[in-house]
PDB file of C-alpha atoms and ligand atoms in Angstrom:
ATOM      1  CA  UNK T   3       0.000   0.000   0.000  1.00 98.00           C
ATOM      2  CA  UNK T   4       1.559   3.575  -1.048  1.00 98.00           C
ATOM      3  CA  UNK T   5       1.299   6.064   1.917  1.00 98.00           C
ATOM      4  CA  UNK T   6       0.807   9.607   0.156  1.00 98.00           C
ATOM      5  CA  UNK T   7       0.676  12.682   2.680  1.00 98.00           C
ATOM      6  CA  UNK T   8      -2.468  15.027   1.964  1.00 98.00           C
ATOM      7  CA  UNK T   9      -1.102  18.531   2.114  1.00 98.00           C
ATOM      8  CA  UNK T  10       0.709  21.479   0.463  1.00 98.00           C
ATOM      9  CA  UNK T  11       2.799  22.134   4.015  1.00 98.00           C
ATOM     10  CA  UNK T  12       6.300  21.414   3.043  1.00 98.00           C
ATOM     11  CA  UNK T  13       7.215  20.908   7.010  1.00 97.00           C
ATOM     12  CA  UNK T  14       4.877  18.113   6.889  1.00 98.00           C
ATOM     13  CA  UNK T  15       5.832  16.972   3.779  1.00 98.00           C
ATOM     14  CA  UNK T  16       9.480  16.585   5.034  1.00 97.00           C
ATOM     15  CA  UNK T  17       8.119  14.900   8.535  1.00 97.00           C
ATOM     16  CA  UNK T  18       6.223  12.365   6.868  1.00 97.00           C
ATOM     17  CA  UNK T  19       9.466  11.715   3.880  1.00 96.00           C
ATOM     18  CA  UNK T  20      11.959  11.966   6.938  1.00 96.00           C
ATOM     19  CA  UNK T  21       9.846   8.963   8.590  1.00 96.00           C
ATOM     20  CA  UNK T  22      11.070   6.761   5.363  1.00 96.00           C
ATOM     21  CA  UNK T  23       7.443   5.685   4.539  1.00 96.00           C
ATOM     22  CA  UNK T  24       6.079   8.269   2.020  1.00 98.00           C
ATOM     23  CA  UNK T  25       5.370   7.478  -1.596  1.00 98.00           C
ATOM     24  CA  UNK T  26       4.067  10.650  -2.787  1.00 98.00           C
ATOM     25  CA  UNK T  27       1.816  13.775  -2.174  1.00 98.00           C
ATOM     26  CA  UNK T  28      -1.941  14.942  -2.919  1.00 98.00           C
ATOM     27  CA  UNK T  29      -2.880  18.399  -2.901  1.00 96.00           C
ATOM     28  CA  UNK T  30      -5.986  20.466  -3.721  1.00 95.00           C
ATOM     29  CA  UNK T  31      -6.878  24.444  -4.428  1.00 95.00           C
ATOM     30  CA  UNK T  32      -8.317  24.136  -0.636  1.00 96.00           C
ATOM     31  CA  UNK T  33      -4.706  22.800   0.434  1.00 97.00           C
ATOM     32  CA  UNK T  34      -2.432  25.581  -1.607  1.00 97.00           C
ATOM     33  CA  UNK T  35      -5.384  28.403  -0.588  1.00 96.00           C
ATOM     34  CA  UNK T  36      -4.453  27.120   3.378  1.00 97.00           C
ATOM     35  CA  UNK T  37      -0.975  27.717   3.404  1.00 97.00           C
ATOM     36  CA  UNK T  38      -1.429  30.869   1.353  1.00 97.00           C
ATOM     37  CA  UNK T  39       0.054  29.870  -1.880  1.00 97.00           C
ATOM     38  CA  UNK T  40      -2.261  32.173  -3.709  1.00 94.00           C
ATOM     39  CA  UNK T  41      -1.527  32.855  -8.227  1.00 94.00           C
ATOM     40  CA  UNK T  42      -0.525  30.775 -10.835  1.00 93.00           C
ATOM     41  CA  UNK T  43       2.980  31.852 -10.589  1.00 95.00           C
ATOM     42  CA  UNK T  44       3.135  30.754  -6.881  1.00 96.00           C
ATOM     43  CA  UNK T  45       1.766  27.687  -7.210  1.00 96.00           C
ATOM     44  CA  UNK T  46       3.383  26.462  -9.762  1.00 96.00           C
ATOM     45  CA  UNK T  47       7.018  26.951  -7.549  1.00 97.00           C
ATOM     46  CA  UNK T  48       5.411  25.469  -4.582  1.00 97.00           C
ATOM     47  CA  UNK T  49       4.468  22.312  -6.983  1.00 97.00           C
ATOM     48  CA  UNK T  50       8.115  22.409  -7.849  1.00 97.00           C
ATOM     49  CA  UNK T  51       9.206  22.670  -4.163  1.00 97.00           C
ATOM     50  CA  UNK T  52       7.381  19.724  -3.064  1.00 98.00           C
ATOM     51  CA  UNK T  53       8.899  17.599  -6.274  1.00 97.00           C
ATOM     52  CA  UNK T  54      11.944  18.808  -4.990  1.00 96.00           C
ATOM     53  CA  UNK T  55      10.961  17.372  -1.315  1.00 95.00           C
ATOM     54  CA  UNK T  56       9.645  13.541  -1.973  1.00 96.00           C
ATOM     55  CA  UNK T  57      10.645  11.112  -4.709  1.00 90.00           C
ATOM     56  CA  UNK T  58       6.920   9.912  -5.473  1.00 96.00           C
ATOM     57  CA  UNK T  59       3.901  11.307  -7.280  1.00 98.00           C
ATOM     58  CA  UNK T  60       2.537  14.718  -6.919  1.00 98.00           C
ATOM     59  CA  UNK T  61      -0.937  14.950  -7.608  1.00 98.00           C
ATOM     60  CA  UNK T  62      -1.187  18.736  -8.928  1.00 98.00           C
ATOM     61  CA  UNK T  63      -4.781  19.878  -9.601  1.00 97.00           C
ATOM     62  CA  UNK T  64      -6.347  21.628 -12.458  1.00 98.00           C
ATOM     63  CA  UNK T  65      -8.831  24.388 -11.836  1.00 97.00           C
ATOM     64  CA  UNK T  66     -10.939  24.823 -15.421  1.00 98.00           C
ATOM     65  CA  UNK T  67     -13.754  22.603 -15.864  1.00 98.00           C
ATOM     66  CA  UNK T  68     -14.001  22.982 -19.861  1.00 98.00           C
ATOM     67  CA  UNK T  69     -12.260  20.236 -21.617  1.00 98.00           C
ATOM     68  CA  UNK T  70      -9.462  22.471 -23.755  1.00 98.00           C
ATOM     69  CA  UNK T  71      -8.894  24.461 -20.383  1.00 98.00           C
ATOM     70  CA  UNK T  72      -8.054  21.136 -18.732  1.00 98.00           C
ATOM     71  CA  UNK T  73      -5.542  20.187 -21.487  1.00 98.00           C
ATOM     72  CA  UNK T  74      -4.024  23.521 -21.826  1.00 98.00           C
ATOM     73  CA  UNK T  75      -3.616  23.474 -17.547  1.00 97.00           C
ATOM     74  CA  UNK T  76      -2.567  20.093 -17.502  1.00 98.00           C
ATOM     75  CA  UNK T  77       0.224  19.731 -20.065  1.00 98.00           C
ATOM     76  CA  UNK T  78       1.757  22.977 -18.160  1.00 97.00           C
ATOM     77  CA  UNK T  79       1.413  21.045 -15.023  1.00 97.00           C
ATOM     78  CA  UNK T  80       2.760  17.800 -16.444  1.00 98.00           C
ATOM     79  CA  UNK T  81       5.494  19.307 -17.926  1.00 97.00           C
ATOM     80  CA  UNK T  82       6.767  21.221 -14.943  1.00 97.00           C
ATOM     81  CA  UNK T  83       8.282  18.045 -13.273  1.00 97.00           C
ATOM     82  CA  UNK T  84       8.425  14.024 -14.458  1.00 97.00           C
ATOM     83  CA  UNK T  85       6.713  13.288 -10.805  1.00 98.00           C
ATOM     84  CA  UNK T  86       3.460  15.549 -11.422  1.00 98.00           C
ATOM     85  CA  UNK T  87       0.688  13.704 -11.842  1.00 98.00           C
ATOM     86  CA  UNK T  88      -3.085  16.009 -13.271  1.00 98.00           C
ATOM     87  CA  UNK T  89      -5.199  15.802 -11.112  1.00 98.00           C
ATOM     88  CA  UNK T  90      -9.063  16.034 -13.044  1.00 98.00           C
ATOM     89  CA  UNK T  91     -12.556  16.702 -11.451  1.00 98.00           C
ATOM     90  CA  UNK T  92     -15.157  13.507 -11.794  1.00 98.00           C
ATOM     91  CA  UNK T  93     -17.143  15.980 -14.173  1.00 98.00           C
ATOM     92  CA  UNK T  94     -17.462  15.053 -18.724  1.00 98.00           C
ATOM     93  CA  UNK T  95     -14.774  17.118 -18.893  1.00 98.00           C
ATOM     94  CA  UNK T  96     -12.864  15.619 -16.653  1.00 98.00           C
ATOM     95  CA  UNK T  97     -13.349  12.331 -18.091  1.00 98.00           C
ATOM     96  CA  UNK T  98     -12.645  13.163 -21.733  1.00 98.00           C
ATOM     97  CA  UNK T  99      -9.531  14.816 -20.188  1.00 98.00           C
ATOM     98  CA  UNK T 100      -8.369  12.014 -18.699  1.00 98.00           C
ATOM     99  CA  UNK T 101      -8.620   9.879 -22.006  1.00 98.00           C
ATOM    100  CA  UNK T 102      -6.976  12.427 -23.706  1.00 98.00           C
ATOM    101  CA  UNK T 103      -4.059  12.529 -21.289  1.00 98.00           C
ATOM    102  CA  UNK T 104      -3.682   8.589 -20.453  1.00 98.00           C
ATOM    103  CA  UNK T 105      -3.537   8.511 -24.831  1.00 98.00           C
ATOM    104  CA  UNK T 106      -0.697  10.583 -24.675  1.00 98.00           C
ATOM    105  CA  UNK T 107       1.227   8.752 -21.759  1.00 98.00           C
ATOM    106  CA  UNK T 108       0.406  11.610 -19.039  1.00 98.00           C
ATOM    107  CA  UNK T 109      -0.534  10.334 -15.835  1.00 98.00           C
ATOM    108  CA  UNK T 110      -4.178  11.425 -13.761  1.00 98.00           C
ATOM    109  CA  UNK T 111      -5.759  11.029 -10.802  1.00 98.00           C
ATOM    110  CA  UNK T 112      -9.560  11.279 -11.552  1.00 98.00           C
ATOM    111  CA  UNK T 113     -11.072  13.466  -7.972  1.00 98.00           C
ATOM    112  CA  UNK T 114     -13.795  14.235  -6.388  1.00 98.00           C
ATOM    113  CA  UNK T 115     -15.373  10.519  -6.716  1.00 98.00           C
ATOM    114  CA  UNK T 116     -18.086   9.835  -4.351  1.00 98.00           C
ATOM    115  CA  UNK T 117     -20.115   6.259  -6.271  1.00 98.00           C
ATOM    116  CA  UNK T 118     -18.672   3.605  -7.596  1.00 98.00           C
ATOM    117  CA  UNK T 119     -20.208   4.598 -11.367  1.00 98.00           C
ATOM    118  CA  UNK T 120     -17.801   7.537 -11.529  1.00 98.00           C
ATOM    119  CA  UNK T 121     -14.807   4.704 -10.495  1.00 98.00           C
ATOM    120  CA  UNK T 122     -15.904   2.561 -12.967  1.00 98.00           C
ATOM    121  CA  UNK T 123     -16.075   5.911 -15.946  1.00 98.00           C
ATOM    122  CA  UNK T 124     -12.223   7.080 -14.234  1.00 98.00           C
ATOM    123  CA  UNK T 125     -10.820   3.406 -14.812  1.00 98.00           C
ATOM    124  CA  UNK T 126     -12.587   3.452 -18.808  1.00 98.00           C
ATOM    125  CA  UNK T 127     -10.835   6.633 -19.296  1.00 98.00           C
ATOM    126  CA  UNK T 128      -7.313   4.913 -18.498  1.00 98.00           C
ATOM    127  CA  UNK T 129      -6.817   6.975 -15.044  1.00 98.00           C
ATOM    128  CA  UNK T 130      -3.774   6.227 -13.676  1.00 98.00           C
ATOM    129  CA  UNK T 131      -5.450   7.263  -9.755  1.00 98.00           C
ATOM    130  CA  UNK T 132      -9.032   7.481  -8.783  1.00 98.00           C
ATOM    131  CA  UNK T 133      -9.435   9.309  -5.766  1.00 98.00           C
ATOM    132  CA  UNK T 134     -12.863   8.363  -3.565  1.00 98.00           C
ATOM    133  CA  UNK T 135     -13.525  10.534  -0.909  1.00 98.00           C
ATOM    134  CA  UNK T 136     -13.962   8.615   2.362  1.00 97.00           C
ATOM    135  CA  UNK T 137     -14.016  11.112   4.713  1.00 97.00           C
ATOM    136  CA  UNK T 138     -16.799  13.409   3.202  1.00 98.00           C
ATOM    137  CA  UNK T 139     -18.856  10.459   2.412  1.00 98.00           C
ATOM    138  CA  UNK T 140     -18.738   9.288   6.404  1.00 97.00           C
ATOM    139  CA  UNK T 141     -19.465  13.106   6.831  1.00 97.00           C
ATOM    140  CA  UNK T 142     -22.542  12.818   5.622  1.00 98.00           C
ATOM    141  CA  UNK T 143     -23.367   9.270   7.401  1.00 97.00           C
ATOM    142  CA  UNK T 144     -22.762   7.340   4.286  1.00 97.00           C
ATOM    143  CA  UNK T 145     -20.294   4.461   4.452  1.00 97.00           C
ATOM    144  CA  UNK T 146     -17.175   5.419   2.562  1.00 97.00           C
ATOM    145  CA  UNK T 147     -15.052   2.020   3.328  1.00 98.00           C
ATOM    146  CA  UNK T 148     -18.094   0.172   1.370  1.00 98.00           C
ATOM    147  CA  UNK T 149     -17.091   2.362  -1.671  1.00 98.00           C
ATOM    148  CA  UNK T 150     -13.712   1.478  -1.599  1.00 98.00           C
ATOM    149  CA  UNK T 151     -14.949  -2.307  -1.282  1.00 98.00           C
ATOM    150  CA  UNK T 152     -17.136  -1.557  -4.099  1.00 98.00           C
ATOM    151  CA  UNK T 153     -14.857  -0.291  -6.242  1.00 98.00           C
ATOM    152  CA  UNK T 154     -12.052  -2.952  -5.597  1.00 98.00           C
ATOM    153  CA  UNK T 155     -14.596  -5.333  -6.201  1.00 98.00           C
ATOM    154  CA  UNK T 156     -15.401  -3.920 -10.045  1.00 98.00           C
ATOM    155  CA  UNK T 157     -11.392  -3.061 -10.829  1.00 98.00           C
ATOM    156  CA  UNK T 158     -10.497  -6.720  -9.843  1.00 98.00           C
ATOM    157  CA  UNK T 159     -13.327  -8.275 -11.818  1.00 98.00           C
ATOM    158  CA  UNK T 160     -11.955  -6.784 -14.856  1.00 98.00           C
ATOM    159  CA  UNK T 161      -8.635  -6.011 -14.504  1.00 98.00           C
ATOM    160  CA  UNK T 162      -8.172  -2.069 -14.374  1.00 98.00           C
ATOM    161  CA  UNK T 163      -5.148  -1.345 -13.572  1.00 98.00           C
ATOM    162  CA  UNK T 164      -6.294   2.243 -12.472  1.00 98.00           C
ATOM    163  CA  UNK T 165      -4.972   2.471  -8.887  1.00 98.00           C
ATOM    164  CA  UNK T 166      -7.666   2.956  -5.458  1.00 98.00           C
ATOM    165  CA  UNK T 167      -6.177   6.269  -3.898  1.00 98.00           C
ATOM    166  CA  UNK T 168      -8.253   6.470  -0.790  1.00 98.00           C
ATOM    167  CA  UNK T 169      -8.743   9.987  -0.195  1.00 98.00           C
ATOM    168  CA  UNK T 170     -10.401  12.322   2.664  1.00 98.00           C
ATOM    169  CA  UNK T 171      -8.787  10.052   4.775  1.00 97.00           C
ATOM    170  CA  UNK T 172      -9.277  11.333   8.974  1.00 96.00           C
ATOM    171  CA  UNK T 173      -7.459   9.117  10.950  1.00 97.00           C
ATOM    172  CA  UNK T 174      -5.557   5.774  11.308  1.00 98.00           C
ATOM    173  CA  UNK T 175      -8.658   3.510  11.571  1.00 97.00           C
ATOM    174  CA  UNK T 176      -9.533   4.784   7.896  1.00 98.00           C
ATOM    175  CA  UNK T 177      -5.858   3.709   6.804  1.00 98.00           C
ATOM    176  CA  UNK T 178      -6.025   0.906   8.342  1.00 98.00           C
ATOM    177  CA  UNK T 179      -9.675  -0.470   6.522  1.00 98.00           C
ATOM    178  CA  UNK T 180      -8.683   0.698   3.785  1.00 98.00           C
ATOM    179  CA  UNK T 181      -5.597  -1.551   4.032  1.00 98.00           C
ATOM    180  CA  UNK T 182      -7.907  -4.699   4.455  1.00 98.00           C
ATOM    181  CA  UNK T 183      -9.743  -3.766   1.700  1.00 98.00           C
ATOM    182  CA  UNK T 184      -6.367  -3.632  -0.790  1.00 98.00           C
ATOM    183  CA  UNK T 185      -6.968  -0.278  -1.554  1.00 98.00           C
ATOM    184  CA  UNK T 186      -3.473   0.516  -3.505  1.00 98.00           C
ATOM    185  CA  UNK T 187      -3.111   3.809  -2.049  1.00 98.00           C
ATOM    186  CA  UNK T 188      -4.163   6.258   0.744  1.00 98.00           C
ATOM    187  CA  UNK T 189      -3.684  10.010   1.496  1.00 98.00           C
ATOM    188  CA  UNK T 190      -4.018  12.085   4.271  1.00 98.00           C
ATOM    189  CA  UNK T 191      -2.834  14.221   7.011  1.00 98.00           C
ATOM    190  CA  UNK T 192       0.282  14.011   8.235  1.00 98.00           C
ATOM    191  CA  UNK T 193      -1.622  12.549  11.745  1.00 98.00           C
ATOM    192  CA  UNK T 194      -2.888   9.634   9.595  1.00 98.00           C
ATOM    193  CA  UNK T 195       0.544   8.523   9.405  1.00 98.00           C
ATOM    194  CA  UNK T 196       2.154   9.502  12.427  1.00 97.00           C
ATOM    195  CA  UNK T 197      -1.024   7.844  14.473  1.00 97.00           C
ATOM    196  CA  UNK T 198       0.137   4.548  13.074  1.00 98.00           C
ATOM    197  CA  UNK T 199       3.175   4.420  14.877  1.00 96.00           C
ATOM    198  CA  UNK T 200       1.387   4.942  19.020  1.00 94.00           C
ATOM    199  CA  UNK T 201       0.650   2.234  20.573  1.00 97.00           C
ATOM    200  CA  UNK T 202       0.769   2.565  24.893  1.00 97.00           C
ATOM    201  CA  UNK T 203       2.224  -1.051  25.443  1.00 98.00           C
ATOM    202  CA  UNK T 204       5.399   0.103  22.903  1.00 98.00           C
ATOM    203  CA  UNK T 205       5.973   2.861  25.064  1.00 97.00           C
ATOM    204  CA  UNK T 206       5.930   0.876  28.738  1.00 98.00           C
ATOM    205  CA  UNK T 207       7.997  -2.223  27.010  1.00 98.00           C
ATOM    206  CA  UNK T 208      10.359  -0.406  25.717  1.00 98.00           C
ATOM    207  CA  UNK T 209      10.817   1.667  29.021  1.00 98.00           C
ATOM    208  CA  UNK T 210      11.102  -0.978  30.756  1.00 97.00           C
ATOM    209  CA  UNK T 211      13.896  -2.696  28.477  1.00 97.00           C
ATOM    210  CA  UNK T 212      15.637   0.277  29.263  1.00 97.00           C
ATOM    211  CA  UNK T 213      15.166   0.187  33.146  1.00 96.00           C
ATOM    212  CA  UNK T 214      16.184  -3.402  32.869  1.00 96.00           C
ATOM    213  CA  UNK T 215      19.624  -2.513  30.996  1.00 96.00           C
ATOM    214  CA  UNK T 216      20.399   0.281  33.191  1.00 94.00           C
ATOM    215  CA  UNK T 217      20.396  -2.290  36.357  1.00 93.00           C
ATOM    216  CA  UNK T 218      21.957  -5.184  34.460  1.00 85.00           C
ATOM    217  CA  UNK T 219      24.833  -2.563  33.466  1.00 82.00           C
ATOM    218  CA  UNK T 220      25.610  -1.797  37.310  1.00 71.00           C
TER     219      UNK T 220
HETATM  220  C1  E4P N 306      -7.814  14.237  -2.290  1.00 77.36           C
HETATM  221  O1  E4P N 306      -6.869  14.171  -3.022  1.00 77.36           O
HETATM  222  C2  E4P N 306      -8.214  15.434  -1.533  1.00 77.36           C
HETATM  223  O2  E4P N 306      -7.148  16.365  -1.547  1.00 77.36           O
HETATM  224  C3  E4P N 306      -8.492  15.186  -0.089  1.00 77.36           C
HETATM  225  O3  E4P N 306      -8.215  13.877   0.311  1.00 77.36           O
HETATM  226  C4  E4P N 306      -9.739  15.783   0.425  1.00 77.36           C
HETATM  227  O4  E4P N 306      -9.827  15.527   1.796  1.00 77.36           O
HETATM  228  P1  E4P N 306     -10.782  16.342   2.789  1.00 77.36           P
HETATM  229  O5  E4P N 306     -12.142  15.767   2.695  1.00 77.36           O
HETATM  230  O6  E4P N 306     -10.167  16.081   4.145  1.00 77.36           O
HETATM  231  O7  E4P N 306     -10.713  17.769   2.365  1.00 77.36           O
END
């Protein structure tokens, strides 16, 4: 399972890529607009920046929704840096962008996918990612793990190679279901990661190997 960190915050970035466990990076207009990176010119650097930080993919997200808009954003994107990866709104646009990108060897992550349908539609369109959203779906007391079930379920039946990227991931539980369910990826906050490592009984056993040193060392 790839671990991709869910953020445009370059200190986290390098926490989570200092740990020795991250295979990439998501980020959305909310994410840049959060840590301020405001104008094309800006965000584009801070894309570079975060190439610059991790070795994996960099989902980088387009903001037209017509289809020559997409192409025109997303070739700038792609060709900024071999590890960016266009990220494309579930919309018609978005799909016939996505064909149009995966027939010329660019790679996509297909967002914003809340049903199984639109999975299905992002893996016919040769999407390299499809990103459902977990989190907002448990928001709004609908069970995202079942989508990601659902969704493994179709992909395996037929062989699409597009890749599950659990997204709107909240916390470790949702990492670690989405594990059982062989989702190929998951992104989310740096916490999601970091959460993964507590555990109380780690903490007293390894105090106490220590206390048990100290007095075998006297
Ligand atoms: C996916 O790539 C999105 O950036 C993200 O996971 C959305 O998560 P949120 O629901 O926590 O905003």
């Amino acid at each position: 399972m790839k671990f991709f960190i869910d953020t445009a915050n370059l200190s986290d970035i390098a926490e989570a890529q200092a740990l020795g466990v991250l295979d990439g990076v998501t980020t959305n207009p909310s994410l840049m607009a959060k840590e301020g990176i405001t104008g094309e010119a800006n965000i584009l650097a801070h894309y570079q920046n975060i190439c610059d930080l991790v070795k994996g993919d960099v989902s980088a997200e387009v903001i037209s929704t017509d289809f020559d808009g997409m192409v025109k954003e997303g070739e700038a994107l792609a060709a900024l840096h071999p590890q960016i990866v266009v990220k494309l709104p579930m919309i018609a646009a978005g799909v016939k962008a996505c064909k149009y990108f995966s027939n010329k060897g660019i790679r996509t992550n297909v967002t914003l996918v809340f049903s199984a349908g639109q999975a299905l539609l992002a893996a016919k369109a040769g999407a390299t990612y499809v990103s459902p959203f977990l989190g907002r779906l448990d928001d709004i007391s609908t069970d995202g793990l079942n989508l990601i079930a659902e969704i493994r379920l179709i992909y395996d039946n037929y062989g699409f190679e597009t890749q599950i990227l659990a997204a709107s991931i909240r916390h470790t539980m949702h990492v670690i279901d989405c594990a059982k369910l062989g989702s190929d990826v998951m992104t989310g906050p740096l916490s999601s990661i970091t959460g993964l490592l507590k555990h109380p009984l780690t903490d007293i056993g390894l105090a106490k190997f220590l206390e048990d040193y100290k007095k075998g060392n006297h």
